[in-house]
GROMACS .gro file of C-alpha atoms in nm:
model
  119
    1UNK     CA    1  11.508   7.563  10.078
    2UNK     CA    2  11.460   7.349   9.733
    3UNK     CA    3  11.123   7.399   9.751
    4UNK     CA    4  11.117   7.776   9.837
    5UNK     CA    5  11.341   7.849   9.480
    6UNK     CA    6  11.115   7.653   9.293
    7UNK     CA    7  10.771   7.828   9.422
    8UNK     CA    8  10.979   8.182   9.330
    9UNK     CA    9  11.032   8.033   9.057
   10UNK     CA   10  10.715   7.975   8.970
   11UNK     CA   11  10.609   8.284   9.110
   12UNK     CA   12  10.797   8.480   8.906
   13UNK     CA   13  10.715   8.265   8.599
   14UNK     CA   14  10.332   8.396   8.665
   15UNK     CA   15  10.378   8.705   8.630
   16UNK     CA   16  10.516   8.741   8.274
   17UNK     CA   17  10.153   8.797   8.150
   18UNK     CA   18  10.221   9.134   8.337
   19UNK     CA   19  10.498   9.212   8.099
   20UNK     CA   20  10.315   9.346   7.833
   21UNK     CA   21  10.578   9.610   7.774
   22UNK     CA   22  10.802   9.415   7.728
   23UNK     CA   23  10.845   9.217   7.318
   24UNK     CA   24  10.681   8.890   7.316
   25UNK     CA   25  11.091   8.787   7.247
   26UNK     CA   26  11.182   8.907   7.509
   27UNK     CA   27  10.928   8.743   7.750
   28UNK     CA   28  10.983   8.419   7.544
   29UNK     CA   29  11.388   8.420   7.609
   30UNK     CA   30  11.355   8.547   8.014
   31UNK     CA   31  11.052   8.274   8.033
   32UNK     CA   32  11.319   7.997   7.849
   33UNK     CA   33  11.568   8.131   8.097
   34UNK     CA   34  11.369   8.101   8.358
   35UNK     CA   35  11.297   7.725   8.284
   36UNK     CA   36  11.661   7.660   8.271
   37UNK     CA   37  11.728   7.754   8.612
   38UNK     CA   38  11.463   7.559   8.730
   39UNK     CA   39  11.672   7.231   8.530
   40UNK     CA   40  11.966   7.316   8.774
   41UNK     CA   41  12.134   7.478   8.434
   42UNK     CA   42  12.219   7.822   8.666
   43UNK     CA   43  12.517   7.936   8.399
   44UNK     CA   44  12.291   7.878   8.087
   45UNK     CA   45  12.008   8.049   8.298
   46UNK     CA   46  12.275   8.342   8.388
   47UNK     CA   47  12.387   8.370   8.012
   48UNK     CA   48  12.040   8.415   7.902
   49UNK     CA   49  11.928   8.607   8.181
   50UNK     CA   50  12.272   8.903   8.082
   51UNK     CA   51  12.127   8.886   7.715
   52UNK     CA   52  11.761   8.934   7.751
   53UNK     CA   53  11.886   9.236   7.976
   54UNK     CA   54  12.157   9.406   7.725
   55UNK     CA   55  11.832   9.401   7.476
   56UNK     CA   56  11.619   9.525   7.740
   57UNK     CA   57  11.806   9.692   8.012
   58UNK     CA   58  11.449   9.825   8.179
   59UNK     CA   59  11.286   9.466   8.207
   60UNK     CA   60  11.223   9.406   8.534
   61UNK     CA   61  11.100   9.095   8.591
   62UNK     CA   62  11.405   8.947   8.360
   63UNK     CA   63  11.650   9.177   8.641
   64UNK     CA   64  11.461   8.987   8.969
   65UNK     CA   65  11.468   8.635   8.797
   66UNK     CA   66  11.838   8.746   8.732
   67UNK     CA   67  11.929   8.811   9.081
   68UNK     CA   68  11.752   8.465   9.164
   69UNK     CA   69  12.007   8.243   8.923
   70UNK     CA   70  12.284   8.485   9.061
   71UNK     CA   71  12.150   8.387   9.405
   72UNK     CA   72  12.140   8.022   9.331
   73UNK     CA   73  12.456   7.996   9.158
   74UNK     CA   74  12.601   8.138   9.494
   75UNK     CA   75  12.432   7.884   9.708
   76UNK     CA   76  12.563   7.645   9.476
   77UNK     CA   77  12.939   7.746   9.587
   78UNK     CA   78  12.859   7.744   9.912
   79UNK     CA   79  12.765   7.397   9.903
   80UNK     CA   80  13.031   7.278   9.748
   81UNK     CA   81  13.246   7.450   9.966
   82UNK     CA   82  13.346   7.799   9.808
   83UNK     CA   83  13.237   8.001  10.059
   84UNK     CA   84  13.398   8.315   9.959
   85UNK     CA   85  13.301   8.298   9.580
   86UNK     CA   86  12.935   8.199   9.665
   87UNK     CA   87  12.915   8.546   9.896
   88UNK     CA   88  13.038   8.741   9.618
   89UNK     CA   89  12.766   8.600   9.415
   90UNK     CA   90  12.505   8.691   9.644
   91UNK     CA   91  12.671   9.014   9.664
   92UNK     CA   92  12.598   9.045   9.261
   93UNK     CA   93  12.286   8.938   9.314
   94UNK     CA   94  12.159   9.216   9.587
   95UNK     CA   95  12.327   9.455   9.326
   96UNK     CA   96  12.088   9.343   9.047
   97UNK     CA   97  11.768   9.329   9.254
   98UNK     CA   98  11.839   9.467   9.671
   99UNK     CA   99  11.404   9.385   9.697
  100UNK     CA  100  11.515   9.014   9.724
  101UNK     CA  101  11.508   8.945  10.096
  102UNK     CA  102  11.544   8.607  10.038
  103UNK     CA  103  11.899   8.647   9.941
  104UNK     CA  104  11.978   8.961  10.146
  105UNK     CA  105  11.894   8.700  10.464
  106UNK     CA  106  12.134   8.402  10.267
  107UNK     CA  107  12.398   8.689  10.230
  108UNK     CA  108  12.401   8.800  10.595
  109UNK     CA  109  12.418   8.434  10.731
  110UNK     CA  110  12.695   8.327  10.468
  111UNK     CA  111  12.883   8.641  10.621
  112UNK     CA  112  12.836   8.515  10.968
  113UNK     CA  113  12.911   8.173  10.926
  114UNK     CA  114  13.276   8.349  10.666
  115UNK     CA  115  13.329   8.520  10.958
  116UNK     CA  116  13.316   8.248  11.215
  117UNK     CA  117  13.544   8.008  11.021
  118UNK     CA  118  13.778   8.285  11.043
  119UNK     CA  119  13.787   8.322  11.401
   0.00000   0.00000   0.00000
């Protein structure tokens, strides 16, 4: 799965040329961001990820690389053993971008397997 995040990453890292909307600032802090979550440093990456987007509420590739720190930061929990905190940050994350079927699929099995360690 290590290696799935990191091609999105890099994916998604791509395709700021496309972003020519957007201020060169703007690409520059998302693209820093964006290198930050690829370090493992998710709550630096989320911090810049929220600012970039109060400047630029419309920036949409800055909103799906979003969703993918909020994403990792709740497979993080879940790994070390916070089930219920890491499905509410899935849950945030399918709120900022509901395209990502990536995490829609990690939400639905963290659900199952919440649900079965409550039965």
């Amino acid at each position: 799965m290590h290696k799935i995040k990191l091609a999105v990453f890099i994916l998604l890292l791509g395709f700021q040329p496309v972003a020519h909307a957007e201020s060169s600032e703007a690409v520059s802090l998302n693209n820093r961001a964006v290198r930050l979550l690829s370090a493992g440093k998710i709550d630096k990456a989320i911090g810049l990820f929220k600012f970039v987007l109060s400047q630029n509420p419309n920036y949409r590739m800055a909103r799906e690389n979003f969703s993918v720190a909020l994403s990792n930061k709740g497979l993080s929990l879940i790994r070390n053993g916070d089930l219920a905190a890491g499905i509410e940050m899935l849950e945030e994350s399918v709120k900022v971008d509901s395209t990502n079927q990536t995490t829609l699929k990690n939400l639905e099995k963290a659900k199952q397997r919440f649900a079965e360690e409550k039965s």
